[in-house]
mmCIF file of C-alpha atoms and ligand atoms in Angstrom:
data_model
loop_
_atom_site.group_PDB
_atom_site.id
_atom_site.type_symbol
_atom_site.label_atom_id
_atom_site.label_comp_id
_atom_site.label_asym_id
_atom_site.label_seq_id
_atom_site.Cartn_x
_atom_site.Cartn_y
_atom_site.Cartn_z
ATOM 1 C CA TYR A 202 -17.044 -12.232 -15.032
ATOM 2 C CA GLN A 203 -20.173 -10.160 -15.269
ATOM 3 C CA ARG A 204 -22.434 -9.308 -18.172
ATOM 4 C CA ILE A 205 -25.772 -7.550 -18.641
ATOM 5 C CA VAL A 206 -28.590 -9.202 -20.548
ATOM 6 C CA LEU A 207 -31.926 -7.888 -21.779
ATOM 7 C CA ALA A 208 -34.437 -9.239 -19.227
ATOM 8 C CA SER A 209 -37.647 -7.847 -20.750
ATOM 9 C CA ARG A 210 -38.761 -5.430 -23.452
ATOM 10 C CA PRO A 211 -40.164 -1.958 -22.799
ATOM 11 C CA ALA A 212 -43.506 -1.331 -24.493
ATOM 12 C CA SER A 213 -42.997 0.773 -27.627
ATOM 13 C CA ASN A 214 -44.362 3.863 -25.811
ATOM 14 C CA GLU A 215 -42.600 3.173 -22.500
ATOM 15 C CA GLU A 216 -39.386 4.655 -21.128
ATOM 16 C CA VAL A 217 -36.552 2.203 -20.518
ATOM 17 C CA GLN A 218 -36.321 1.100 -16.842
ATOM 18 C CA PRO A 219 -33.420 -0.530 -14.959
ATOM 19 C CA ALA A 220 -35.621 -3.648 -14.531
ATOM 20 C CA HIS A 221 -35.461 -4.274 -18.300
ATOM 21 C CA PHE A 222 -31.852 -5.400 -17.716
ATOM 22 C CA ARG A 223 -30.245 -8.105 -15.561
ATOM 23 C CA LEU A 224 -26.658 -8.403 -14.296
ATOM 24 C CA GLU A 225 -25.320 -11.972 -14.434
ATOM 25 C CA THR A 226 -22.128 -13.661 -13.281
ATOM 26 C CA LYS A 227 -20.580 -16.251 -15.616
ATOM 27 C CA GLU A 228 -17.524 -18.491 -15.781
ATOM 28 C CA ILE A 229 -14.811 -17.486 -18.284
ATOM 29 C CA PRO A 230 -14.792 -20.230 -20.935
ATOM 30 C CA ALA A 231 -11.615 -21.821 -22.325
ATOM 31 C CA ILE A 232 -10.831 -20.568 -25.836
ATOM 32 C CA GLN A 233 -10.572 -22.929 -28.813
ATOM 33 C CA ASP A 234 -8.277 -22.718 -31.853
ATOM 34 C CA GLY A 235 -9.261 -19.680 -33.939
ATOM 35 C CA GLN A 236 -10.672 -17.822 -30.920
ATOM 36 C CA LEU A 237 -9.454 -15.069 -28.615
ATOM 37 C CA LEU A 238 -10.459 -13.744 -25.211
ATOM 38 C CA VAL A 239 -10.978 -9.988 -24.860
ATOM 39 C CA ARG A 240 -11.297 -7.887 -21.715
ATOM 40 C CA ASN A 241 -13.469 -4.897 -22.559
ATOM 41 C CA GLN A 242 -12.174 -1.512 -21.418
ATOM 42 C CA TYR A 243 -15.029 0.677 -22.657
ATOM 43 C CA LEU A 244 -18.594 0.004 -23.741
ATOM 44 C CA SER A 245 -20.303 2.383 -26.133
ATOM 45 C CA LEU A 246 -23.882 3.337 -25.252
ATOM 46 C CA ASP A 247 -25.880 4.493 -28.265
ATOM 47 C CA PRO A 248 -29.448 5.647 -28.873
ATOM 48 C CA TYR A 249 -30.084 2.865 -31.470
ATOM 49 C CA MET A 250 -30.096 0.351 -28.594
ATOM 50 C CA ARG A 251 -33.562 1.638 -27.623
ATOM 51 C CA GLY A 252 -34.853 0.355 -30.981
ATOM 52 C CA ARG A 253 -33.193 -3.045 -30.551
ATOM 53 C CA MET A 254 -34.841 -3.494 -27.143
ATOM 54 C CA SER A 255 -38.206 -3.420 -28.851
ATOM 55 C CA ALA A 256 -39.615 -6.281 -30.951
ATOM 56 C CA ASN A 257 -41.119 -3.836 -33.476
ATOM 57 C CA LYS A 258 -40.138 -4.179 -37.123
ATOM 58 C CA SER A 259 -37.072 -2.042 -37.865
ATOM 59 C CA TYR A 260 -34.004 -1.947 -40.070
ATOM 60 C CA ALA A 261 -32.268 -4.427 -37.722
ATOM 61 C CA ALA A 262 -33.373 -7.552 -35.857
ATOM 62 C CA PRO A 263 -34.278 -7.085 -32.188
ATOM 63 C CA GLN A 264 -31.875 -7.844 -29.358
ATOM 64 C CA ALA A 265 -32.590 -11.385 -28.076
ATOM 65 C CA LEU A 266 -33.939 -11.718 -24.531
ATOM 66 C CA ASP A 267 -31.554 -13.219 -21.930
ATOM 67 C CA GLU A 268 -28.551 -12.590 -24.198
ATOM 68 C CA THR A 269 -25.699 -10.097 -23.677
ATOM 69 C CA MET A 270 -26.887 -6.606 -24.657
ATOM 70 C CA ILE A 271 -25.405 -5.663 -28.004
ATOM 71 C CA GLY A 272 -23.040 -2.761 -28.344
ATOM 72 C CA GLY A 273 -19.715 -1.430 -29.521
ATOM 73 C CA THR A 274 -16.659 -2.161 -27.378
ATOM 74 C CA VAL A 275 -12.968 -1.492 -27.175
ATOM 75 C CA GLY A 276 -10.775 -3.836 -25.190
ATOM 76 C CA MET A 277 -7.534 -5.721 -24.867
ATOM 77 C CA VAL A 278 -6.702 -9.257 -25.964
ATOM 78 C CA LEU A 279 -6.046 -11.427 -22.866
ATOM 79 C CA GLU A 280 -5.485 -14.766 -24.621
ATOM 80 C CA SER A 281 -5.294 -15.665 -28.286
ATOM 81 C CA LYS A 282 -5.402 -18.801 -30.412
ATOM 82 C CA HIS A 283 -6.224 -16.629 -33.439
ATOM 83 C CA PRO A 284 -3.515 -15.983 -36.057
ATOM 84 C CA LYS A 285 -4.449 -12.290 -36.531
ATOM 85 C CA PHE A 286 -4.577 -11.207 -32.879
ATOM 86 C CA ALA A 287 -1.911 -11.247 -30.163
ATOM 87 C CA VAL A 288 -2.074 -10.808 -26.399
ATOM 88 C CA GLY A 289 -2.033 -7.089 -25.597
ATOM 89 C CA ASP A 290 -3.630 -5.924 -28.870
ATOM 90 C CA THR A 291 -6.318 -3.249 -28.534
ATOM 91 C CA VAL A 292 -9.409 -4.348 -30.455
ATOM 92 C CA VAL A 293 -12.628 -2.605 -31.428
ATOM 93 C CA GLY A 294 -15.736 -4.669 -32.007
ATOM 94 C CA THR A 295 -19.285 -5.307 -30.935
ATOM 95 C CA LEU A 296 -18.839 -7.641 -27.988
ATOM 96 C CA GLY A 297 -21.679 -6.078 -25.983
ATOM 97 C CA TRP A 298 -22.290 -5.267 -22.322
ATOM 98 C CA THR A 299 -19.834 -7.721 -20.818
ATOM 99 C CA GLU A 300 -16.515 -7.568 -18.997
ATOM 100 C CA VAL A 301 -14.939 -10.303 -21.094
ATOM 101 C CA ALA A 302 -15.934 -12.089 -24.277
ATOM 102 C CA VAL A 303 -14.719 -14.891 -26.495
ATOM 103 C CA SER A 304 -14.516 -13.908 -30.159
ATOM 104 C CA ASP A 305 -13.646 -15.701 -33.390
ATOM 105 C CA GLY A 306 -12.344 -12.401 -34.773
ATOM 106 C CA THR A 307 -15.452 -11.632 -36.836
ATOM 107 C CA MET A 308 -16.165 -7.884 -36.857
ATOM 108 C CA LEU A 309 -13.107 -7.321 -34.671
ATOM 109 C CA ARG A 310 -10.471 -4.762 -35.685
ATOM 110 C CA LYS A 311 -7.055 -4.135 -34.224
ATOM 111 C CA VAL A 312 -6.449 -0.415 -33.594
ATOM 112 C CA ASP A 313 -3.436 1.772 -32.899
ATOM 113 C CA THR A 314 -3.636 3.810 -29.691
ATOM 114 C CA THR A 315 -0.337 5.675 -30.137
ATOM 115 C CA HIS A 316 -1.969 8.945 -31.238
ATOM 116 C CA ILE A 317 -5.665 8.203 -30.686
ATOM 117 C CA PRO A 318 -7.035 7.169 -27.276
ATOM 118 C CA ALA A 319 -8.782 3.778 -27.267
ATOM 119 C CA SER A 320 -12.135 5.292 -26.260
ATOM 120 C CA ALA A 321 -12.176 7.576 -29.333
ATOM 121 C CA TYR A 322 -12.633 4.486 -31.511
ATOM 122 C CA LEU A 323 -16.162 4.307 -30.075
ATOM 123 C CA GLY A 324 -16.808 7.994 -30.771
ATOM 124 C CA SER A 325 -15.241 10.442 -33.211
ATOM 125 C CA VAL A 326 -13.093 7.767 -34.880
ATOM 126 C CA GLY A 327 -15.818 5.137 -34.724
ATOM 127 C CA MET A 328 -19.452 4.638 -35.614
ATOM 128 C CA PRO A 329 -20.714 8.059 -34.456
ATOM 129 C CA GLY A 330 -17.929 9.920 -36.261
ATOM 130 C CA MET A 331 -18.574 7.883 -39.371
ATOM 131 C CA THR A 332 -22.274 8.736 -39.133
ATOM 132 C CA ALA A 333 -21.417 12.426 -39.092
ATOM 133 C CA TRP A 334 -18.941 12.067 -41.953
ATOM 134 C CA TYR A 335 -21.408 10.163 -44.157
ATOM 135 C CA GLY A 336 -24.415 12.420 -43.624
ATOM 136 C CA LEU A 337 -22.392 15.580 -44.104
ATOM 137 C CA ASN A 338 -20.340 14.520 -47.127
ATOM 138 C CA GLN A 339 -22.692 12.193 -48.953
ATOM 139 C CA ILE A 340 -26.084 13.822 -48.290
ATOM 140 C CA MET A 341 -25.699 17.464 -47.251
ATOM 141 C CA ALA A 342 -22.578 18.191 -49.336
ATOM 142 C CA PRO A 343 -22.410 21.815 -48.157
ATOM 143 C CA LYS A 344 -20.355 24.463 -49.921
ATOM 144 C CA ALA A 345 -18.237 27.076 -48.158
ATOM 145 C CA GLY A 346 -20.402 29.949 -46.969
ATOM 146 C CA GLU A 347 -23.587 27.883 -46.709
ATOM 147 C CA THR A 348 -25.452 27.639 -43.397
ATOM 148 C CA VAL A 349 -25.571 24.205 -41.799
ATOM 149 C CA VAL A 350 -27.711 23.321 -38.768
ATOM 150 C CA VAL A 351 -27.190 20.247 -36.575
ATOM 151 C CA SER A 352 -29.351 19.128 -33.648
ATOM 152 C CA ALA A 353 -28.061 17.249 -30.567
ATOM 153 C CA ALA A 354 -25.023 19.378 -31.377
ATOM 154 C CA SER A 355 -22.897 18.594 -28.314
ATOM 155 C CA GLY A 356 -23.296 14.835 -28.718
ATOM 156 C CA ALA A 357 -21.164 12.127 -30.247
ATOM 157 C CA VAL A 358 -22.495 12.580 -33.788
ATOM 158 C CA GLY A 359 -23.495 16.251 -33.719
ATOM 159 C CA SER A 360 -20.147 17.494 -32.428
ATOM 160 C CA VAL A 361 -18.358 15.873 -35.369
ATOM 161 C CA VAL A 362 -20.883 17.135 -37.936
ATOM 162 C CA GLY A 363 -20.373 20.734 -36.861
ATOM 163 C CA GLN A 364 -16.587 20.598 -36.731
ATOM 164 C CA LEU A 365 -16.370 18.940 -40.169
ATOM 165 C CA ALA A 366 -18.716 21.588 -41.586
ATOM 166 C CA LYS A 367 -16.570 24.359 -40.071
ATOM 167 C CA LEU A 368 -13.515 22.836 -41.784
ATOM 168 C CA LYS A 369 -15.451 23.157 -45.060
ATOM 169 C CA GLY A 370 -15.992 26.874 -44.428
ATOM 170 C CA CYS A 371 -19.684 26.722 -43.599
ATOM 171 C CA ARG A 372 -21.624 28.836 -41.118
ATOM 172 C CA VAL A 373 -22.482 26.228 -38.491
ATOM 173 C CA VAL A 374 -25.344 26.516 -36.026
ATOM 174 C CA GLY A 375 -26.001 23.881 -33.376
ATOM 175 C CA ILE A 376 -29.152 23.148 -31.407
ATOM 176 C CA ALA A 377 -28.632 21.659 -27.938
ATOM 177 C CA GLY A 378 -30.318 21.362 -24.559
ATOM 178 C CA GLY A 379 -29.017 23.802 -21.974
ATOM 179 C CA ALA A 380 -26.636 26.732 -21.622
ATOM 180 C CA ASP A 381 -23.625 24.557 -20.700
ATOM 181 C CA LYS A 382 -23.915 22.391 -23.794
ATOM 182 C CA CYS A 383 -24.372 25.473 -26.001
ATOM 183 C CA ALA A 384 -21.372 27.259 -24.480
ATOM 184 C CA TYR A 385 -19.225 24.186 -25.131
ATOM 185 C CA VAL A 386 -20.425 23.900 -28.742
ATOM 186 C CA VAL A 387 -19.476 27.518 -29.496
ATOM 187 C CA ASN A 388 -16.411 28.047 -27.297
ATOM 188 C CA GLU A 389 -14.718 24.650 -27.507
ATOM 189 C CA LEU A 390 -15.951 23.185 -30.796
ATOM 190 C CA GLY A 391 -15.960 26.471 -32.703
ATOM 191 C CA PHE A 392 -19.533 26.521 -34.014
ATOM 192 C CA ASP A 393 -20.705 29.997 -35.046
ATOM 193 C CA ALA A 394 -23.787 29.816 -32.826
ATOM 194 C CA CYS A 395 -25.801 27.373 -30.754
ATOM 195 C CA VAL A 396 -29.480 27.606 -29.866
ATOM 196 C CA ASP A 397 -30.602 26.281 -26.489
ATOM 197 C CA TYR A 398 -33.991 24.743 -27.289
ATOM 198 C CA LYS A 399 -34.765 24.463 -23.579
ATOM 199 C CA ALA A 400 -34.638 28.275 -23.201
ATOM 200 C CA GLY A 401 -38.128 28.482 -24.699
ATOM 201 C CA ASN A 402 -37.560 30.686 -27.788
ATOM 202 C CA LEU A 403 -36.482 28.068 -30.296
ATOM 203 C CA GLU A 404 -38.048 29.610 -33.410
ATOM 204 C CA ALA A 405 -36.904 33.180 -32.703
ATOM 205 C CA ASP A 406 -33.434 32.144 -31.525
ATOM 206 C CA LEU A 407 -32.902 29.916 -34.550
ATOM 207 C CA ALA A 408 -34.059 32.698 -36.871
ATOM 208 C CA ALA A 409 -31.560 35.075 -35.247
ATOM 209 C CA ALA A 410 -28.746 32.527 -35.622
ATOM 210 C CA THR A 411 -29.539 31.832 -39.297
ATOM 211 C CA PRO A 412 -30.004 35.278 -40.886
ATOM 212 C CA ASP A 413 -29.417 33.822 -44.383
ATOM 213 C CA GLY A 414 -31.706 30.827 -43.844
ATOM 214 C CA ILE A 415 -30.566 27.191 -43.705
ATOM 215 C CA ASP A 416 -28.989 25.347 -46.637
ATOM 216 C CA ALA A 417 -28.475 21.946 -45.013
ATOM 217 C CA ILE A 418 -29.746 20.194 -41.876
ATOM 218 C CA PHE A 419 -28.255 17.225 -40.048
ATOM 219 C CA GLU A 420 -31.243 15.970 -38.076
ATOM 220 C CA ASN A 421 -30.624 13.953 -34.919
ATOM 221 C CA VAL A 422 -33.759 14.678 -32.895
ATOM 222 C CA GLY A 423 -36.955 15.092 -34.957
ATOM 223 C CA GLY A 424 -40.260 16.606 -33.838
ATOM 224 C CA ALA A 425 -40.395 20.259 -32.801
ATOM 225 C CA ILE A 426 -36.642 20.747 -33.197
ATOM 226 C CA PHE A 427 -36.684 19.514 -36.789
ATOM 227 C CA ASP A 428 -39.828 21.531 -37.473
ATOM 228 C CA ALA A 429 -38.141 24.754 -36.388
ATOM 229 C CA ALA A 430 -35.189 24.087 -38.693
ATOM 230 C CA LEU A 431 -37.484 23.159 -41.609
ATOM 231 C CA ALA A 432 -39.152 26.561 -41.249
ATOM 232 C CA ARG A 433 -35.805 28.273 -41.976
ATOM 233 C CA THR A 434 -34.782 26.222 -45.043
ATOM 234 C CA ASN A 435 -33.728 27.847 -48.294
ATOM 235 C CA ALA A 436 -34.717 26.586 -51.743
ATOM 236 C CA PHE A 437 -32.981 23.313 -52.693
ATOM 237 C CA GLY A 438 -31.853 22.645 -49.104
ATOM 238 C CA ARG A 439 -30.541 19.173 -48.221
ATOM 239 C CA ILE A 440 -31.558 17.274 -45.105
ATOM 240 C CA ALA A 441 -29.764 14.219 -43.729
ATOM 241 C CA VAL A 442 -32.198 12.452 -41.393
ATOM 242 C CA CYS A 443 -29.905 10.612 -39.016
ATOM 243 C CA GLY A 444 -31.919 10.224 -35.828
ATOM 244 C CA TRP A 445 -35.344 10.871 -34.302
ATOM 245 C CA ILE A 446 -34.517 10.569 -30.624
ATOM 246 C CA ALA A 447 -37.450 12.779 -29.581
ATOM 247 C CA GLY A 448 -39.724 9.916 -30.660
ATOM 248 C CA TYR A 449 -37.808 6.805 -29.555
ATOM 249 C CA ASN A 450 -40.235 6.155 -26.693
ATOM 250 C CA GLY A 451 -43.215 6.442 -29.023
ATOM 251 C CA GLU A 452 -43.831 10.152 -28.367
ATOM 252 C CA PRO A 453 -45.794 11.956 -31.100
ATOM 253 C CA THR A 454 -43.482 14.144 -33.227
ATOM 254 C CA PRO A 455 -45.766 16.173 -35.498
ATOM 255 C CA LEU A 456 -44.316 18.420 -38.225
ATOM 256 C CA ASP A 457 -46.206 21.589 -39.128
ATOM 257 C CA ASN A 458 -43.676 22.708 -41.728
ATOM 258 C CA ALA A 459 -43.449 19.540 -43.852
ATOM 259 C CA ARG A 460 -45.113 21.425 -46.729
ATOM 260 C CA LEU A 461 -41.787 23.239 -47.164
ATOM 261 C CA ILE A 462 -40.290 19.998 -48.488
ATOM 262 C CA LEU A 463 -42.403 20.732 -51.554
ATOM 263 C CA THR A 464 -42.308 24.498 -51.772
ATOM 264 C CA ASN A 465 -38.567 24.751 -51.047
ATOM 265 C CA ARG A 466 -37.802 21.680 -53.263
ATOM 266 C CA LEU A 467 -35.870 20.064 -50.422
ATOM 267 C CA THR A 468 -33.944 16.798 -50.652
ATOM 268 C CA VAL A 469 -34.621 14.686 -47.551
ATOM 269 C CA ARG A 470 -32.715 11.432 -47.076
ATOM 270 C CA GLY A 471 -32.569 9.060 -44.153
ATOM 271 C CA PHE A 472 -29.604 6.707 -43.786
ATOM 272 C CA ILE A 473 -28.150 3.950 -41.613
ATOM 273 C CA VAL A 474 -24.383 4.201 -41.386
ATOM 274 C CA SER A 475 -23.808 0.453 -41.008
ATOM 275 C CA GLU A 476 -25.340 -0.009 -44.470
ATOM 276 C CA GLN A 477 -22.568 2.108 -46.046
ATOM 277 C CA PRO A 478 -19.456 -0.056 -45.470
ATOM 278 C CA GLU A 479 -17.702 1.129 -48.643
ATOM 279 C CA PHE A 480 -17.305 4.629 -47.137
ATOM 280 C CA TRP A 481 -15.870 3.538 -43.767
ATOM 281 C CA PRO A 482 -12.174 3.165 -44.684
ATOM 282 C CA GLN A 483 -11.957 6.674 -46.145
ATOM 283 C CA GLY A 484 -14.107 8.260 -43.440
ATOM 284 C CA LEU A 485 -12.305 6.637 -40.515
ATOM 285 C CA SER A 486 -8.928 7.488 -41.969
ATOM 286 C CA GLU A 487 -9.871 11.176 -42.331
ATOM 287 C CA LEU A 488 -11.417 11.292 -38.847
ATOM 288 C CA GLY A 489 -8.398 9.516 -37.342
ATOM 289 C CA THR A 490 -6.029 12.077 -38.833
ATOM 290 C CA LEU A 491 -8.145 14.971 -37.556
ATOM 291 C CA VAL A 492 -8.304 13.571 -34.007
ATOM 292 C CA ALA A 493 -4.608 12.641 -33.919
ATOM 293 C CA THR A 494 -3.654 16.169 -35.003
ATOM 294 C CA GLY A 495 -6.034 17.871 -32.559
ATOM 295 C CA LYS A 496 -8.248 19.365 -35.279
ATOM 296 C CA LEU A 497 -11.312 17.390 -34.191
ATOM 297 C CA LYS A 498 -12.203 17.725 -30.518
ATOM 298 C CA PHE A 499 -14.455 15.432 -28.560
ATOM 299 C CA ARG A 500 -15.906 15.096 -25.121
ATOM 300 C CA GLU A 501 -16.992 11.981 -23.231
ATOM 301 C CA SER A 502 -19.434 11.137 -20.439
ATOM 302 C CA VAL A 503 -17.912 8.124 -18.712
ATOM 303 C CA ALA A 504 -19.965 5.930 -16.367
ATOM 304 C CA ASP A 505 -17.987 3.738 -14.012
ATOM 305 C CA GLY A 506 -18.338 -0.045 -14.017
ATOM 306 C CA LEU A 507 -20.565 -2.487 -15.875
ATOM 307 C CA ALA A 508 -23.419 -2.199 -13.365
ATOM 308 C CA SER A 509 -23.766 1.515 -14.203
ATOM 309 C CA ALA A 510 -24.619 0.810 -17.867
ATOM 310 C CA PRO A 511 -28.446 0.671 -17.568
ATOM 311 C CA GLU A 512 -28.730 4.015 -15.730
ATOM 312 C CA ALA A 513 -26.213 5.628 -18.075
ATOM 313 C CA PHE A 514 -28.187 4.380 -21.074
ATOM 314 C CA ILE A 515 -31.460 5.682 -19.613
ATOM 315 C CA GLY A 516 -29.697 9.029 -19.043
ATOM 316 C CA LEU A 517 -28.511 9.131 -22.670
ATOM 317 C CA LEU A 518 -32.119 8.904 -23.858
ATOM 318 C CA LYS A 519 -32.951 11.887 -21.623
ATOM 319 C CA GLY A 520 -30.003 14.072 -22.586
ATOM 320 C CA ARG A 521 -28.137 13.614 -19.298
ATOM 321 C CA ASN A 522 -24.940 12.734 -21.214
ATOM 322 C CA PHE A 523 -22.622 15.533 -22.283
ATOM 323 C CA GLY A 524 -20.604 14.136 -25.172
ATOM 324 C CA LYS A 525 -20.107 10.508 -26.184
ATOM 325 C CA GLN A 526 -21.598 8.179 -23.541
ATOM 326 C CA LEU A 527 -19.231 5.405 -22.497
ATOM 327 C CA VAL A 528 -18.965 2.903 -19.667
ATOM 328 C CA LYS A 529 -15.459 2.307 -18.320
ATOM 329 C CA LEU A 530 -14.890 -1.214 -17.037
ATOM 330 C CA SER A 531 -12.456 -1.961 -14.246
HETATM 331 P P1 NDP B 1641 -25.757 11.980 -28.354
HETATM 332 O O1 NDP B 1641 -24.395 11.875 -27.808
HETATM 333 O O2 NDP B 1641 -26.131 13.146 -29.185
HETATM 334 O O3 NDP B 1641 -26.776 11.841 -27.152
HETATM 335 C C1 NDP B 1641 -28.163 11.949 -27.364
HETATM 336 C C2 NDP B 1641 -28.592 13.418 -27.221
HETATM 337 O O4 NDP B 1641 -29.864 13.569 -27.795
HETATM 338 C C3 NDP B 1641 -28.787 13.841 -25.791
HETATM 339 O O5 NDP B 1641 -27.594 14.224 -25.152
HETATM 340 C C4 NDP B 1641 -29.720 15.014 -25.934
HETATM 341 O O6 NDP B 1641 -28.986 16.193 -26.180
HETATM 342 C C5 NDP B 1641 -30.492 14.640 -27.191
HETATM 343 N N1 NDP B 1641 -31.860 14.236 -26.824
HETATM 344 C C6 NDP B 1641 -32.240 13.191 -26.140
HETATM 345 N N2 NDP B 1641 -33.581 13.148 -26.009
HETATM 346 C C7 NDP B 1641 -34.028 14.196 -26.622
HETATM 347 C C8 NDP B 1641 -35.328 14.724 -26.809
HETATM 348 N N3 NDP B 1641 -36.415 14.103 -26.366
HETATM 349 N N4 NDP B 1641 -35.444 15.843 -27.467
HETATM 350 C C9 NDP B 1641 -34.333 16.445 -27.920
HETATM 351 N N5 NDP B 1641 -33.090 16.000 -27.782
HETATM 352 C C10 NDP B 1641 -32.947 14.892 -27.125
HETATM 353 O O7 NDP B 1641 -26.092 10.642 -29.163
HETATM 354 P P2 NDP B 1641 -25.449 10.201 -30.561
HETATM 355 O O8 NDP B 1641 -24.582 11.275 -31.071
HETATM 356 O O9 NDP B 1641 -24.909 8.850 -30.384
HETATM 357 O O10 NDP B 1641 -26.721 10.066 -31.506
HETATM 358 C C11 NDP B 1641 -27.365 11.240 -32.023
HETATM 359 C C12 NDP B 1641 -28.484 10.812 -32.959
HETATM 360 O O11 NDP B 1641 -27.927 10.122 -34.077
HETATM 361 C C13 NDP B 1641 -29.501 9.852 -32.345
HETATM 362 O O12 NDP B 1641 -30.775 10.204 -32.797
HETATM 363 C C14 NDP B 1641 -29.089 8.508 -32.897
HETATM 364 O O13 NDP B 1641 -30.162 7.597 -32.936
HETATM 365 C C15 NDP B 1641 -28.612 8.905 -34.273
HETATM 366 N N6 NDP B 1641 -27.685 7.965 -34.915
HETATM 367 C C16 NDP B 1641 -28.010 7.488 -36.158
HETATM 368 C C17 NDP B 1641 -27.173 6.681 -36.863
HETATM 369 C C18 NDP B 1641 -27.531 6.255 -38.242
HETATM 370 O O14 NDP B 1641 -26.855 5.413 -38.822
HETATM 371 N N7 NDP B 1641 -28.594 6.799 -38.808
HETATM 372 C C19 NDP B 1641 -25.905 6.207 -36.268
HETATM 373 C C20 NDP B 1641 -25.613 6.817 -34.966
HETATM 374 C C21 NDP B 1641 -26.492 7.650 -34.314
HETATM 375 P P3 NDP B 1641 -29.569 17.616 -25.703
HETATM 376 O O15 NDP B 1641 -29.358 17.649 -24.223
HETATM 377 O O16 NDP B 1641 -28.758 18.580 -26.455
HETATM 378 O O17 NDP B 1641 -31.009 17.601 -26.050
#
C-alpha cells in the first residue's frame, strides 16, 4: 500500500511545496488481537496541517518527519480482531495520509452512512462542522435579527457557520474569494449577502452589506479581511477567532482597527475545537440531523488518489478548493 510522509519542513515564512512530502510503498502488516485493518476511502485536508508541518511552538506537537502525515479519515474495516469493530464497518478517525492503516481502535468511531454520506463525517458532520457549531453557539451566541459575518464563507467551516446562523434568524453576510464562491454562498446556502474580497472594494462592499453594523464575527482568515469586519462592529460585539489562514505562511497581518476592541467593548475569543470534547456529542448530533434532513447543505472539492494529496493541500492554502477539501482513495 502507499502512504505519504513528511519529508522536510517548510520554513515558517515559506509556502508548502510538493517536495516537503514523500510517497512511500509499504507492506500491509498482519493484525494482532485487539487491532483492525482499515482501508481509507477519504482523507480530510485541513488548514491546521500547515502548522503541524512546522516545528514552531503551537497548541499541538509538530508532525514527525518520515512518519505518515496526520489527518482525519473515513474508511472501511477490512479485517478485525477488535471486539468493537466488524468487517465492513465505516469508521472515522485520524489514520492520516495512507491507503490502509492498522488501528487499535483508539480515536476510531463507527458511523452510520444510511442517511449521511461517509465523506460528510469529515466535513459538516465532523471536525469542521463542530468548529462552526462551537464558535457560533458558545462564543458568538447571536440573537435573531443580529448581523453575523463569516470569512472563508464557502469553505468547510464557514458554510456551516452561516447556515446555522440563518437557522437562528440572523442576518448573515459572508466574505469569500471570487464571484463563483459568493454566488454559491447566497444562492445555494441562503446567506443574505456575500462580499467578494478579491473584487477590490472590501470596505465599501462590506459596509453596504451590513447597514446595521456587525454584532458577531466568525473569523477564519485574519489580516485585512478581519480588519474590515472589525471596522463595522457594533458595541458589545462578539468575535470567535477560529483561523488566521492569511498568515499561515508567516505573512504579516496588521490590524488598523484593533482599537475598536476597546471602544466598542468587544469580546474576542480564540478557540481550538479539539479542546472542547464535552460539546462534540451534542454538536455532532444536531449537525447530523440537519444534514440527514437536507437543512444543512455542503459542497466538496475531491482530489483523486493518494498521490494528489500534496497538490490539493497546497491548493487549499491558496483558496483553490471550493468547499470541503477531500482526497478520494481508490
Ligand atoms: P476552507 O474550506 O475554508 O478552505 C480554506 C479557505 O480559506 C480557502 O478556500 C480560501 O477561501 C480561504 N483562504 C485561503 N488563503 C487565504 C488568504 N490568504 N486570504 C484569505 N482567504 C484565504 O477551510 P476550513 O473551513 O477547513 O478552515 C477555515 C478556517 O478555520 C481556517 O483558518 C482553519 O485553520 C480554521 N479552523 C480552525 C479550527 C479551530 O479549532 N480553531 C478547526 C478547523 C478549522 P477564499 O477563496 O474564499 O478566500
